[in-house]
Short mmCIF file of C-alpha atoms in Angstrom, two decimals:
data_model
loop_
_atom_site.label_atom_id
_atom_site.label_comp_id
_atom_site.label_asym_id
_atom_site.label_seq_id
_atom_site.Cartn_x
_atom_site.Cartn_y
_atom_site.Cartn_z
CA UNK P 1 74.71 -67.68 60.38
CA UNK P 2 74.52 -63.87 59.00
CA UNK P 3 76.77 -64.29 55.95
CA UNK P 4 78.61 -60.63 55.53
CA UNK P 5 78.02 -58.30 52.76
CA UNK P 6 80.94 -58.86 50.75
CA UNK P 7 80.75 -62.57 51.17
CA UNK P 8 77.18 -62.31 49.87
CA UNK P 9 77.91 -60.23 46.94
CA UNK P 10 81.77 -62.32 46.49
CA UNK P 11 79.39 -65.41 46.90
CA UNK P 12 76.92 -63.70 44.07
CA UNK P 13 79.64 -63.28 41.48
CA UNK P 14 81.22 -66.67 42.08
CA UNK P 15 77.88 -68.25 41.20
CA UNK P 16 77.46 -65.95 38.32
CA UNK P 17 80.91 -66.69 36.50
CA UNK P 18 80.94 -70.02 37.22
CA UNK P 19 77.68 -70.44 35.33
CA UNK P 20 79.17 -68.25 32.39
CA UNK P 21 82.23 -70.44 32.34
CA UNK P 22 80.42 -73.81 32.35
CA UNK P 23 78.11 -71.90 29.45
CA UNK P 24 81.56 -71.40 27.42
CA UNK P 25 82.72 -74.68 28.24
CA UNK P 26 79.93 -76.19 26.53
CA UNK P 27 78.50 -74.23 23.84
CA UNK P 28 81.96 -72.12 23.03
CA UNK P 29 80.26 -68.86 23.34
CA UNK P 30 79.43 -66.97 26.61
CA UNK P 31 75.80 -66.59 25.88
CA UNK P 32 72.76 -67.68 27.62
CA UNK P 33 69.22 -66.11 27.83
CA UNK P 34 67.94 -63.56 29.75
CA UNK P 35 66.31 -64.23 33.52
CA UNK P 36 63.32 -64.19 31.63
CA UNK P 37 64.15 -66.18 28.73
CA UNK P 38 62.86 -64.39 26.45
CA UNK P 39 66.23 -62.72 24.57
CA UNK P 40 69.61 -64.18 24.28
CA UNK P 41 71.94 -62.10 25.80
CA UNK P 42 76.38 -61.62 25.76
CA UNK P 43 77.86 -61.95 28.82
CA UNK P 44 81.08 -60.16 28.74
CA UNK P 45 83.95 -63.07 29.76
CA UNK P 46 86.49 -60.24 31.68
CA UNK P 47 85.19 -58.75 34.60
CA UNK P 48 85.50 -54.60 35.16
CA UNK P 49 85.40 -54.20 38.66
CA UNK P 50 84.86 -50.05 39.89
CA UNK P 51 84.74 -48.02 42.91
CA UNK P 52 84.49 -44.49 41.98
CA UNK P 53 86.93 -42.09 43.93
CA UNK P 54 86.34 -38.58 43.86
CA UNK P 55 87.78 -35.16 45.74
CA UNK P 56 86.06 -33.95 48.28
CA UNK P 57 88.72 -31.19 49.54
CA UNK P 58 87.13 -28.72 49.07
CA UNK P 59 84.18 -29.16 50.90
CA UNK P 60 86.16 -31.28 53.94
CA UNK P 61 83.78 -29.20 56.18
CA UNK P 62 80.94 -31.23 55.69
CA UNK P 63 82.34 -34.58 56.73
CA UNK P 64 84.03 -33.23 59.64
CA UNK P 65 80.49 -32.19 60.37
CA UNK P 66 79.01 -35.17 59.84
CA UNK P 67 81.52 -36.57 62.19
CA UNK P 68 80.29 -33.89 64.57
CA UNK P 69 76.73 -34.81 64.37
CA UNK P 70 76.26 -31.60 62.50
CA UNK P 71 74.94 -31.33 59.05
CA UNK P 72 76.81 -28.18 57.04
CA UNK P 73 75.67 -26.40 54.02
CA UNK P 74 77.67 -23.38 52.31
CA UNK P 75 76.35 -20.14 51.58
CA UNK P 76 77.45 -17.75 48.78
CA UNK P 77 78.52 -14.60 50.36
CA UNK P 78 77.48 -12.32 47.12
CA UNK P 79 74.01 -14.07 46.04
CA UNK P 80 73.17 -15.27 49.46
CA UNK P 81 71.98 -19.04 47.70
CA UNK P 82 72.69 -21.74 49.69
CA UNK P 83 73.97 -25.06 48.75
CA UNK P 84 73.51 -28.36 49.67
CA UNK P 85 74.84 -30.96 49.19
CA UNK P 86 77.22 -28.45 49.97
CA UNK P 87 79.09 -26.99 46.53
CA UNK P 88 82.53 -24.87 46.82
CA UNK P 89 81.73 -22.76 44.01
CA UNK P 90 78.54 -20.26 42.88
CA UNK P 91 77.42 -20.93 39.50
CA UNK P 92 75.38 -17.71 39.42
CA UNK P 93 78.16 -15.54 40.55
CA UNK P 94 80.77 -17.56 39.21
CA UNK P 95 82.99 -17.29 42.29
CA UNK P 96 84.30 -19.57 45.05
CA UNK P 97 83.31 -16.82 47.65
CA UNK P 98 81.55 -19.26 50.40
CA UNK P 99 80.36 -19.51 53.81
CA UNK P 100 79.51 -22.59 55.81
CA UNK P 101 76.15 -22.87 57.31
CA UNK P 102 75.04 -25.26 59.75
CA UNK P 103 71.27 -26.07 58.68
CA UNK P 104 68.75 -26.20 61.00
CA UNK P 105 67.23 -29.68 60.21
CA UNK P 106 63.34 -28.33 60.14
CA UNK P 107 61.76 -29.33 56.91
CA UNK P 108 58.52 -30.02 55.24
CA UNK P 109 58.31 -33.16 53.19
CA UNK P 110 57.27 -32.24 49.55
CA UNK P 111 57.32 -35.63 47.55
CA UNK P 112 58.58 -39.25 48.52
CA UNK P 113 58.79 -42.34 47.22
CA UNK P 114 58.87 -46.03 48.49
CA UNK P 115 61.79 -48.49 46.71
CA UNK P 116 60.80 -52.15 47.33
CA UNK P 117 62.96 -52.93 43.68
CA UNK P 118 66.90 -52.24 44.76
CA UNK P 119 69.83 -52.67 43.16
CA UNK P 120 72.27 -55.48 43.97
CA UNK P 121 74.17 -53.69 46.60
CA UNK P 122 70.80 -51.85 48.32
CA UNK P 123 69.31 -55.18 48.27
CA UNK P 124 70.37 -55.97 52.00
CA UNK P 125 68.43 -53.09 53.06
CA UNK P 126 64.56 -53.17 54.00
CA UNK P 127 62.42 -50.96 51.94
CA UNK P 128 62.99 -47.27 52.52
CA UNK P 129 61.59 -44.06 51.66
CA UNK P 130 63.44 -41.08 49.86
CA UNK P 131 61.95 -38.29 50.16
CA UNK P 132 62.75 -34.21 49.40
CA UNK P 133 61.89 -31.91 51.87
CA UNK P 134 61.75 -28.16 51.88
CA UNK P 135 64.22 -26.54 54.57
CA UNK P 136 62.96 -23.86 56.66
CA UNK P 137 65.90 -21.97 55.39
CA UNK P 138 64.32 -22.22 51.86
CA UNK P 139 66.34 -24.72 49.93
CA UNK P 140 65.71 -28.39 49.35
CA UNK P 141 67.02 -31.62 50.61
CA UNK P 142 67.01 -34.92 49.83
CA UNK P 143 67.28 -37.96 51.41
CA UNK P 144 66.14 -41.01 53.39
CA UNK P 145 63.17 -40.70 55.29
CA UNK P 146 63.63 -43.33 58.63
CA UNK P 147 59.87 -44.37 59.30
CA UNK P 148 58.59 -47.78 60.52
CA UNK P 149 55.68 -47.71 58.08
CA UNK P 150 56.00 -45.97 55.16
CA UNK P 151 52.17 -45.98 54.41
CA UNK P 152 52.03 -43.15 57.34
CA UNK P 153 54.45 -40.71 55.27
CA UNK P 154 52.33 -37.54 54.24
CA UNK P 155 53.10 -35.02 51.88
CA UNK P 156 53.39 -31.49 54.16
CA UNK P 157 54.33 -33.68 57.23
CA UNK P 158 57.18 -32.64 59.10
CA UNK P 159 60.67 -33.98 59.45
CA UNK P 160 64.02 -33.34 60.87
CA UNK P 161 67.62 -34.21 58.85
CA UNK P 162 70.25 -35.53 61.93
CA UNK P 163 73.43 -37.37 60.98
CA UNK P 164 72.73 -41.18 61.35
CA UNK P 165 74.96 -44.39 60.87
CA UNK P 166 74.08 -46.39 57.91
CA UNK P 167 73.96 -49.86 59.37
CA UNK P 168 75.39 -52.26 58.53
CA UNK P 169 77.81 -50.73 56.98
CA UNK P 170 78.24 -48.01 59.69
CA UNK P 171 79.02 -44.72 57.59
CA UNK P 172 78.23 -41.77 58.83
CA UNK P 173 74.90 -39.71 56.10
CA UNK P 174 72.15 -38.07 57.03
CA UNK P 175 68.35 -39.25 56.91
CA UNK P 176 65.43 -37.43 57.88
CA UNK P 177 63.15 -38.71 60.71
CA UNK P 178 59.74 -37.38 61.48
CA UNK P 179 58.59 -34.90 63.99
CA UNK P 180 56.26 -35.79 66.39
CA UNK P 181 52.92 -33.28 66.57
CA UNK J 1 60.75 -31.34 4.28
CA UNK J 2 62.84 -29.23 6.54
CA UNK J 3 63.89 -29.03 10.07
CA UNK J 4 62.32 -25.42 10.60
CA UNK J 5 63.95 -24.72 14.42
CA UNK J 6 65.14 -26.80 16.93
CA UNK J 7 65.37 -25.96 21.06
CA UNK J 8 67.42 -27.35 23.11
CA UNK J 9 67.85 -26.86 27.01
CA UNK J 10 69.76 -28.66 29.76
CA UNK J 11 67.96 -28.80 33.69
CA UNK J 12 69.61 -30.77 36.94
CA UNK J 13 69.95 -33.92 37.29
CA UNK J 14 69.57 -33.38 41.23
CA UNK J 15 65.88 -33.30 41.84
CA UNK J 16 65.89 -31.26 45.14
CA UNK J 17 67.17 -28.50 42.85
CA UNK J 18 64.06 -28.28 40.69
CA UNK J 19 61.52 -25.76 41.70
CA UNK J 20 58.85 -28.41 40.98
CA UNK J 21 57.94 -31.93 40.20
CA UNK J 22 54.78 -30.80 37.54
CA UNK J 23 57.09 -30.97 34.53
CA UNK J 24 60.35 -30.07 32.95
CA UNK J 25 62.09 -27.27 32.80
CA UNK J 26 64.39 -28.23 30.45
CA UNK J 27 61.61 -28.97 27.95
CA UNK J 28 59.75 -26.15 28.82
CA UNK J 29 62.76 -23.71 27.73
CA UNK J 30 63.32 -26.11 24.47
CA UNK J 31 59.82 -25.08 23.62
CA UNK J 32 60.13 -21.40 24.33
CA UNK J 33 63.34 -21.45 22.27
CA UNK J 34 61.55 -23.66 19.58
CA UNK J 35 58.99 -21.65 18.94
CA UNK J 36 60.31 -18.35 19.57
CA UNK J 37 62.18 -18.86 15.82
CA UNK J 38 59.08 -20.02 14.11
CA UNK J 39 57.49 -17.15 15.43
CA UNK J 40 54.42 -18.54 17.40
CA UNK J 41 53.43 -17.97 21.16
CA UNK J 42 54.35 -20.62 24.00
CA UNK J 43 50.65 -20.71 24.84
CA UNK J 44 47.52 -23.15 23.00
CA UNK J 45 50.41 -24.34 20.77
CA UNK J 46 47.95 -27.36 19.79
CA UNK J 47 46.49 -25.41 17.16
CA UNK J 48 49.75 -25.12 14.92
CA UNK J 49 50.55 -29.00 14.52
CA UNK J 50 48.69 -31.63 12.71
CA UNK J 51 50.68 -34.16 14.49
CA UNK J 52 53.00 -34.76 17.62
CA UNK J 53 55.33 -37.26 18.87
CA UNK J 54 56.22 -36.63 22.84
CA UNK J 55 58.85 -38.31 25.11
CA UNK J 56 56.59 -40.60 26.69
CA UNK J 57 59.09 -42.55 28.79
CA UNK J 58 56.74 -42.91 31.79
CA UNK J 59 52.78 -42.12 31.74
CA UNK J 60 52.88 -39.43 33.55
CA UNK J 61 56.06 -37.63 31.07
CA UNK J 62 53.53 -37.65 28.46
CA UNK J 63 51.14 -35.77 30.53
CA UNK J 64 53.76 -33.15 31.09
CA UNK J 65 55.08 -32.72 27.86
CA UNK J 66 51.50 -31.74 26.79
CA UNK J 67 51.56 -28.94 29.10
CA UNK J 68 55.79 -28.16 28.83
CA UNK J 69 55.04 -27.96 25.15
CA UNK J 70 52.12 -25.66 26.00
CA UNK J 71 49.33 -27.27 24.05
CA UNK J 72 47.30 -26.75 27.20
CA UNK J 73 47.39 -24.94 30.70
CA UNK J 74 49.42 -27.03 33.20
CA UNK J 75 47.23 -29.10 35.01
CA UNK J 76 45.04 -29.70 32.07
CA UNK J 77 46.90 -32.06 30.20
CA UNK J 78 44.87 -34.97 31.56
CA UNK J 79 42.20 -33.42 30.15
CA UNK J 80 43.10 -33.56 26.60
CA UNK J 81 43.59 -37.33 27.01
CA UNK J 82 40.37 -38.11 28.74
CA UNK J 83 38.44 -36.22 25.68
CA UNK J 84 40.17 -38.16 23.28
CA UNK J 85 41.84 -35.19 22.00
CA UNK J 86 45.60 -36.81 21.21
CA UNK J 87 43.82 -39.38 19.25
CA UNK J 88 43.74 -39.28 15.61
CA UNK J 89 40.73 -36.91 14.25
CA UNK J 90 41.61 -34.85 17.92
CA UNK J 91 42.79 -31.49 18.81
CA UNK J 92 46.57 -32.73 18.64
CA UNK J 93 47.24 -36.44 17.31
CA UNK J 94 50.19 -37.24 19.56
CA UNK J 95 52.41 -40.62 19.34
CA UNK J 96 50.39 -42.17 16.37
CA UNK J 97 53.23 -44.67 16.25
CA UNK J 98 52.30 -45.92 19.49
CA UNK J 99 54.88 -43.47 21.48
CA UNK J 100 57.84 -45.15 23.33
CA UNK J 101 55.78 -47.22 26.15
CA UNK J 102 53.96 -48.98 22.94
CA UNK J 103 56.55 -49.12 20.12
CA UNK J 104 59.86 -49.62 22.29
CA UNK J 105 62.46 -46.84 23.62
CA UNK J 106 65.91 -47.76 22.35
CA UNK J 107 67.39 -44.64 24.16
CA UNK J 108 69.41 -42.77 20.80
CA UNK J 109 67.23 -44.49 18.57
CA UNK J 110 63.67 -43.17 19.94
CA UNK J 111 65.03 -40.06 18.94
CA UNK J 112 65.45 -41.05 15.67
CA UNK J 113 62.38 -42.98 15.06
CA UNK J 114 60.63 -39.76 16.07
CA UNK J 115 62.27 -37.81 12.97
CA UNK J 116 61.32 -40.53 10.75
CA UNK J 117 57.67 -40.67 12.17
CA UNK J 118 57.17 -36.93 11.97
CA UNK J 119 58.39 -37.14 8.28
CA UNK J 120 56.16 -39.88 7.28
CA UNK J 121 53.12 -38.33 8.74
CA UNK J 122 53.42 -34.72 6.58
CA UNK J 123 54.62 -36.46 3.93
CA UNK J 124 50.88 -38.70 4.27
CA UNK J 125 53.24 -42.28 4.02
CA UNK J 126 52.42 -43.75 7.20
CA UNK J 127 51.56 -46.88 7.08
CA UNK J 128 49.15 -48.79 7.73
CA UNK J 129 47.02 -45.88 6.76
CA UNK J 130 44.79 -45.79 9.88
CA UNK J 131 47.30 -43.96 11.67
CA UNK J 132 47.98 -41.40 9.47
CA UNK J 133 46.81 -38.09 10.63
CA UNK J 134 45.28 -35.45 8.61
CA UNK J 135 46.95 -33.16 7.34
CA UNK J 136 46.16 -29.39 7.73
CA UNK J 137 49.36 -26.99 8.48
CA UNK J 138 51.68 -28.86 7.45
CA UNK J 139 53.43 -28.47 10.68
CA UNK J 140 55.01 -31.57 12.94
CA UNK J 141 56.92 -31.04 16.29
CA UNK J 142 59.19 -34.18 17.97
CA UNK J 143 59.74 -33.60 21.43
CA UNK J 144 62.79 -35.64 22.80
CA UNK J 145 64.30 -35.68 26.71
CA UNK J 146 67.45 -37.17 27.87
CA UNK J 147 67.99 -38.81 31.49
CA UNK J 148 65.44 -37.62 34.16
CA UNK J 149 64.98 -34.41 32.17
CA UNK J 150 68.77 -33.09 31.85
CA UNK J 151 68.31 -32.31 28.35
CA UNK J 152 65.75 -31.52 26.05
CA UNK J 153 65.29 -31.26 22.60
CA UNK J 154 62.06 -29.75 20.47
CA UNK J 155 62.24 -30.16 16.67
CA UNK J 156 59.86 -29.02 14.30
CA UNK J 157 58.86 -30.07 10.97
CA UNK J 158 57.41 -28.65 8.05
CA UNK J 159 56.41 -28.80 4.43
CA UNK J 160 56.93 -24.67 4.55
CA UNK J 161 60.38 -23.65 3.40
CA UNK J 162 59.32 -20.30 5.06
CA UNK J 163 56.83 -18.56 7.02
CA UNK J 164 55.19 -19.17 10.42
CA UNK J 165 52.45 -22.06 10.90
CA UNK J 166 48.99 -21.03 10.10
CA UNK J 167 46.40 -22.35 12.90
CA UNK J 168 44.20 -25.26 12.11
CA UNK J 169 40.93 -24.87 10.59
CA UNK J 170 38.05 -25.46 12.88
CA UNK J 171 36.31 -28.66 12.64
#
């Protein structure tokens, strides 16, 4: 049986502190070597657990576009410099003066990169690619690159961004798939 | 010894923002800054300094800083390691103490180490005494970056109290 994520990662901390407690318990200090064992390393005994929340009120549009299939970027009205990930204010002009753009997904990939090492909470995924590609519209993007074998990704190849679910998770991003020539 | 400029820039941490992926801007405009007060040109910069240390996180940063810091052209900074010319004896000694990759990169610290480094080396203390460079000028610079290139700091040394560096003599 498929075991969910949080019971994986739940199940991956349980293990974890109940190895640091049985360390204390016998040695009356919570330290052990590293994986490697090659340095002796503190393991902190109170847990910090954090989820960072952050305002995204201002630029609202973009989700409701993502919920539209649509992928949004804004546009300052004085400079003309799009945004993306989409920003509510112009640096350059110092003004909050913006339009929003929907962008028209043609790109040309400029650089990638293949992670096979993920962090815990990536580490249910199979390898992916991220990858920046150049918009026709001039600015950049990055993002996933959704390919079946990442040793046919080319520099100067071209891709579309759509809005795609994450599985298995199932939130709602954007990756960029290639275009078939 | 003194601390005769110091450049400092920031760049984003958002790499779809950077116009490319050949180097650092932030470094580049800690340079320009850097050597705009000692009075030198951003351009064959090699010939100033008797000795170098670079932020060589990753290969390939080392490569870059060589051509952010303008010792060469970009694109020729691979150049000046396949002629041997950051070795001792070379064009530019660079990283004598073994650079980060070699002699560790305690974040904070490396920063630190290189200020001590570029001291010992004018001051001809370096220990053990095969990798002390030769000293011409007078003239050190530490190069230092911070995250993926967010900040960057240039810092140059010198035995000079005054005056801009004179260019090495030929050899």
């Amino acid at each position: 049986m498929v075991m969910s994520l949080e019971a994986r990662y739940e199940e991956f901390w349980r293990q974890s502190i109940k190895q640091l407690n049985e360390v204390v318990k016998a040695t009356g200090l919570p330290i052990a070597p590293d994986e490697k064992g090659q340095y002796s390393l503190w393991y902190d005994v109170r847990e910090m657990r954090l989820r960072f929340s952050i305002s995204v009120e201002r630029i609202k549009r973009f989700f409701e576009g993502l919920r539209e299939g649509k992928v949004y970027a804004t546009r300052c009205r004085r400079c003309g410099r799009y945004y993306f990930p989409p920003q509510a204010d112009c640096p350059y002009c110092k003004a909050s003066d913006m339009d929003w753009v929907e962008v028209s997904g043609e790109g040309e990939l400029l650089t990638y990169t293949v992670i096979n090492t993920k962090p815990l909470t990536y580490s249910h995924y199979p390898d992916y690619v991220v990858a920046i590609a150049r918009m026709r519209e001039g600015f950049n993007v990055l993002a996933w690159l959704r390919v079946d074998d990442p040793k046919r990704v080319r520099v100067g190849m071209r891709v579309r961004l759509q809005v795609v679910r994450r599985e298995p998770e199932g939130y709602l991003t954007y990756e960029f798939v290639p275009v078939e020539q | 010894m003194w601390i005769r400029s110091v450049g400092v820039a920031t760049g984003t941490a958002n790499l779809s923002k950077r116009p490319d992926f050949i180097g650092l801007d932030a470094a580049y405009q800690a340079a320009e800054q850097a050597f705009k007060r000692i009075g030198i040109e951003h351009k064959d910069t090699w010939k100033y300094f008797d000795v170098a240390d670079v932020h060589d996180c990753f290969t390939i940063a080392e490569v870059m800083a060589y051509e952010d810091l303008g010792f060469v052209e970009r694109g020729m900074g691979i150049q000046l390691v396949r002629n041997e010319q950051t070795y001792k004896g070379g064009l530019i000694p660079v990283n004598l103490d073994g650079g980060l990759k070699a002699k560790g990169h305690p974040i904070g610290a490396t920063g630190t180490s290189m200020a001590v480094e570029m001291t010992k080396q004018l001051r001809q203390g370096v220990e053990p005494r095969d990798r002390q460079a030769d000293i011409y000028t007078g003239w050190a610079l530490a190069h230092n970056v911070g995250g993926t290139g967010h900040y960057a700091y240039v810092t140059i040394y010198s035995l000079d109290k005054d005056g801009s560096p004179r260019v090495k003599p030929k050899r």
